[in-house]
Tab-separated table of C-alpha atoms in Angstrom:
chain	number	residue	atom	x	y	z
A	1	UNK	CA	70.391	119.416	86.756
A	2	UNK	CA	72.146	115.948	85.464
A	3	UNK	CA	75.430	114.338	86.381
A	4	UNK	CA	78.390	116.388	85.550
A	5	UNK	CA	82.304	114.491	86.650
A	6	UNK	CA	85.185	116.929	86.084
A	7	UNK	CA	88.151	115.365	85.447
A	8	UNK	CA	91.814	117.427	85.295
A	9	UNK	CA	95.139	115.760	84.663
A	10	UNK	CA	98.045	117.648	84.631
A	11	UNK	CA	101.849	116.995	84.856
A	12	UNK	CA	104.342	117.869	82.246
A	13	UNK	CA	104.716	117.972	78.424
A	14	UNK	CA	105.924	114.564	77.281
A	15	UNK	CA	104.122	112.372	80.275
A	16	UNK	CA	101.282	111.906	78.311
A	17	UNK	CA	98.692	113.306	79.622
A	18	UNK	CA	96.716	114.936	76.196
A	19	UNK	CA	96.524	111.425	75.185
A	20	UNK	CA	95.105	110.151	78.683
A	21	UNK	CA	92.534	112.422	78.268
A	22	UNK	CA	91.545	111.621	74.949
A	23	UNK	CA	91.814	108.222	75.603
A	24	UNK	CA	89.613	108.508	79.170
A	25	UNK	CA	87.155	110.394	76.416
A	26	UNK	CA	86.356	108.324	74.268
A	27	UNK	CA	86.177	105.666	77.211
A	28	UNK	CA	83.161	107.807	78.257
A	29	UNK	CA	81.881	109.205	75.174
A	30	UNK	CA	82.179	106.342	72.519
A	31	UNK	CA	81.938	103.323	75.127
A	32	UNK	CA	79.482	104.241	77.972
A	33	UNK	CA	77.612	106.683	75.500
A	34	UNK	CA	78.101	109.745	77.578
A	35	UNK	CA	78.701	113.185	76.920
A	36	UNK	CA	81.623	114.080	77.076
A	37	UNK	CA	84.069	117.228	76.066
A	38	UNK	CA	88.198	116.967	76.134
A	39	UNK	CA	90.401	120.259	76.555
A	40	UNK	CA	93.890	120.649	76.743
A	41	UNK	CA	96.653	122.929	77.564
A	42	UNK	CA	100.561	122.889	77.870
A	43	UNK	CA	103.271	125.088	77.657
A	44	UNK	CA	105.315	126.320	74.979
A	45	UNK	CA	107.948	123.285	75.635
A	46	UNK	CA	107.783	120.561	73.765
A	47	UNK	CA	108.810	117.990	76.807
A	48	UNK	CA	108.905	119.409	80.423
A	49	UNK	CA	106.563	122.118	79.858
A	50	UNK	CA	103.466	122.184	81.731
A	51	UNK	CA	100.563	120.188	80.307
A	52	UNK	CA	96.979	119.768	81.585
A	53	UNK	CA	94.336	117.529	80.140
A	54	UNK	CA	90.607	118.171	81.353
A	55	UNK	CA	87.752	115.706	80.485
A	56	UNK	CA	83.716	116.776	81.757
A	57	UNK	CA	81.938	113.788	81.724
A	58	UNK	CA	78.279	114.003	82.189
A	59	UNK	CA	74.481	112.609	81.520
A	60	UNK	CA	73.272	115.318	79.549
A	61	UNK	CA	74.186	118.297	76.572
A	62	UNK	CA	77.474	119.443	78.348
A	63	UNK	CA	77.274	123.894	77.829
A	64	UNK	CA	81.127	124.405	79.496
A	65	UNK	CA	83.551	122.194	77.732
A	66	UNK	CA	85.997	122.856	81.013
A	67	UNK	CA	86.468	121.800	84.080
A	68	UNK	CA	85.147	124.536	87.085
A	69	UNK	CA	85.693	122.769	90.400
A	70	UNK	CA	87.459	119.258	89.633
A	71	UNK	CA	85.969	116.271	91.174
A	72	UNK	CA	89.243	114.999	90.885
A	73	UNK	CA	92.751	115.708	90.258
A	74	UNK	CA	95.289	113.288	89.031
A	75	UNK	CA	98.866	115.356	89.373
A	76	UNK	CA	101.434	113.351	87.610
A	77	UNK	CA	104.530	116.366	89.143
A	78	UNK	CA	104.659	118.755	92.281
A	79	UNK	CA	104.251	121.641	89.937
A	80	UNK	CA	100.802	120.389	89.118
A	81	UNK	CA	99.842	119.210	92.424
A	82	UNK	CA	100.753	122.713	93.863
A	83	UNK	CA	99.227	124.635	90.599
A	84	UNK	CA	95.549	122.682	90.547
A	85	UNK	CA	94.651	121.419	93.928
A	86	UNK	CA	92.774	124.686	95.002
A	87	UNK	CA	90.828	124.191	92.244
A	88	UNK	CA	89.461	120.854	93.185
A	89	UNK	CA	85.951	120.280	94.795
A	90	UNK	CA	85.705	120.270	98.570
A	91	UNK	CA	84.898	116.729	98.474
A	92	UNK	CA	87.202	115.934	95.440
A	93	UNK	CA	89.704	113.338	94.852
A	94	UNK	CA	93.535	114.143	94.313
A	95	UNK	CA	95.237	111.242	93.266
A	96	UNK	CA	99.059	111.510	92.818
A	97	UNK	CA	102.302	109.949	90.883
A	98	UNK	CA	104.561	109.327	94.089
A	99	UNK	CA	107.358	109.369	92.089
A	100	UNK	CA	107.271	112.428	91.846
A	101	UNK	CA	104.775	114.349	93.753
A	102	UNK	CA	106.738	114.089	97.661
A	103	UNK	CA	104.452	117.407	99.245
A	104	UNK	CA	101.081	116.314	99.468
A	105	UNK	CA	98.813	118.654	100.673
A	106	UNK	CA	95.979	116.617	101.844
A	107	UNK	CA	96.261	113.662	104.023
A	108	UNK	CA	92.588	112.067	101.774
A	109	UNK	CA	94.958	111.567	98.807
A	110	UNK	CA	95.558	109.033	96.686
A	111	UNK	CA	99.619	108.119	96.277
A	112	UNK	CA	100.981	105.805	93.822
A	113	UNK	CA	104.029	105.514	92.042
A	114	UNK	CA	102.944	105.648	88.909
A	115	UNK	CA	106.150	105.908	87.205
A	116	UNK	CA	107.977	103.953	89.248
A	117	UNK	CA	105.600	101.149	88.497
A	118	UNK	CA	105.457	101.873	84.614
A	119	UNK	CA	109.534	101.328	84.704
A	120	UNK	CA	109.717	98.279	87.112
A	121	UNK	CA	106.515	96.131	85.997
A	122	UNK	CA	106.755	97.383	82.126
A	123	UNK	CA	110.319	98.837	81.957
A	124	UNK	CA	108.859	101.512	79.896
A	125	UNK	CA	107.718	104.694	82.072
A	126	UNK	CA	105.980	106.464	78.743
A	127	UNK	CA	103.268	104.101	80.042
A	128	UNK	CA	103.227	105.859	83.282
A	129	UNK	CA	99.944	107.443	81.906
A	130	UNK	CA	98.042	104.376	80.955
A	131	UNK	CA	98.686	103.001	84.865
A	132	UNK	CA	97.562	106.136	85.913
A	133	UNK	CA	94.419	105.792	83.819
A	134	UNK	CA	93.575	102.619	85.042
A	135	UNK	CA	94.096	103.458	88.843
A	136	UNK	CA	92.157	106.629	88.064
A	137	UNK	CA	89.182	104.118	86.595
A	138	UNK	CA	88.594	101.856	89.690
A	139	UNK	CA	89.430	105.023	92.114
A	140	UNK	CA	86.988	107.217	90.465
A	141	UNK	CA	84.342	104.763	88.374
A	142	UNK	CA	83.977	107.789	86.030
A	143	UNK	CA	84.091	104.929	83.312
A	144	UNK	CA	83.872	101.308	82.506
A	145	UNK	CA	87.050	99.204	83.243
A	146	UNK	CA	86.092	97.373	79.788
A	147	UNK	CA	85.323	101.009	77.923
A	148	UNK	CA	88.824	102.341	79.081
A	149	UNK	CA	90.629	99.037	77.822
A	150	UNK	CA	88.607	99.279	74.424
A	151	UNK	CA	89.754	103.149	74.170
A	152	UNK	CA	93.724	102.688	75.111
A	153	UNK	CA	93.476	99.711	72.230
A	154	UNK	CA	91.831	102.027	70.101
A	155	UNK	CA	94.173	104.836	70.133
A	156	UNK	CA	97.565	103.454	71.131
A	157	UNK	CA	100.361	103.092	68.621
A	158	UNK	CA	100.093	99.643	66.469
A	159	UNK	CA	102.246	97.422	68.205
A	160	UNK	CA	101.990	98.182	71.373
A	161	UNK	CA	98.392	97.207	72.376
A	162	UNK	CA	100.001	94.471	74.694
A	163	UNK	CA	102.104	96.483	76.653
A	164	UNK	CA	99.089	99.263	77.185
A	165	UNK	CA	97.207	96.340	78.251
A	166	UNK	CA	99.723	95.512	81.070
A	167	UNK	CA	100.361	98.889	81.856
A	168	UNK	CA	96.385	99.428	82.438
A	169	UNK	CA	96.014	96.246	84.871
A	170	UNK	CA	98.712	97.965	86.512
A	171	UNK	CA	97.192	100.694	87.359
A	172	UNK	CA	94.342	98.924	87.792
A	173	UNK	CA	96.329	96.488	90.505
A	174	UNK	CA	97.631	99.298	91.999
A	175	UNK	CA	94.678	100.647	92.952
A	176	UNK	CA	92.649	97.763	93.624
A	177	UNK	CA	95.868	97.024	96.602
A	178	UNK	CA	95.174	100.604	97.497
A	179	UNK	CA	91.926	100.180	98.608
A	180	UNK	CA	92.195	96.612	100.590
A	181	UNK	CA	95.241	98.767	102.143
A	182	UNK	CA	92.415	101.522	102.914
């Protein structure tokens, strides 16, 4: 049997997170040359409603586009973080937004804020989800560093390629300090 990653994101409608997973994708699929399958779900709200991205990243013909057991959850809300992290691998990594996620329930856990770092460092949080990505990145390795930049310039909006560029060597920073901290 080959390599199969399971990635879940999840948070709520209007953080992002469909696009993170396209984005982390075609970071995989279209840059590394992986296969690779993107789901999605969210709630009936258009903002504030659940909203779960899942990505299965693997080295062979993927036959279940979803994730089973997560090898790692990246829970942008508490709602999320309570909802998925049963779901995760034994072994798996749960990495959270501290902004908002205050109740974690493992003390192996990844915590950064995110948000808070999207509206100090870019005063814009909507790019709370491109941090995320690229702390996710060096956290994980799931993908290239310079596949995920290609795929956020790729699909962001025209225009603001330079400030999704900051945003992911923010996340990136953030999680680089994370592990020297570690």
């Amino acid at each position: 049997m080959g390599y199969r990653y399971e990635v879940r994101l999840s948070g709520s409608g209007g953080q992002g997170l469909i696009m993170a997973g396209i984005i982390l994708a075609e970071a995989a699929g279209i840059h590394d040359g992986k296969y690779v399958c993107q789901t999605q779900s969210y709630g009936p709200e258009a903002r504030g409603g659940a909203s779960m991205s899942e990505v299965v990243i693997s080295d062979e013909e993927i036959d279940y586009p979803k994730a089973i057991k997560p090898d790692v959850l990246l829970a942008m809300n508490q709602k999320s973080c309570d909802a998925y992290f049963f779901d995760l691998k034994p072994e798996g990594m749960l990495i959270v937004d501290s902004t908002f996620v205050k109740q974690v329930p493992t003390t192996r856990a990844v915590a950064i804020p995110f948000t808070q770092i999207a509206r100090s460092e870019l005063k814009k949080e909507m790019t709370a989800n491109i941090v995320a990505l690229g702390s996710l990145a060096v956290l994980t390795r799931c993908v290239s560093l310079s596949s995920l930049e290609a795929a956020v310039l790729d699909r962001v909006p025209p225009g603001t390629e330079v400030l999704n560029k900051k945003a992911l060597e923010a996340g990136i920073n953030a999680a680089k300090s994370h592990l020297k901290g570690n």
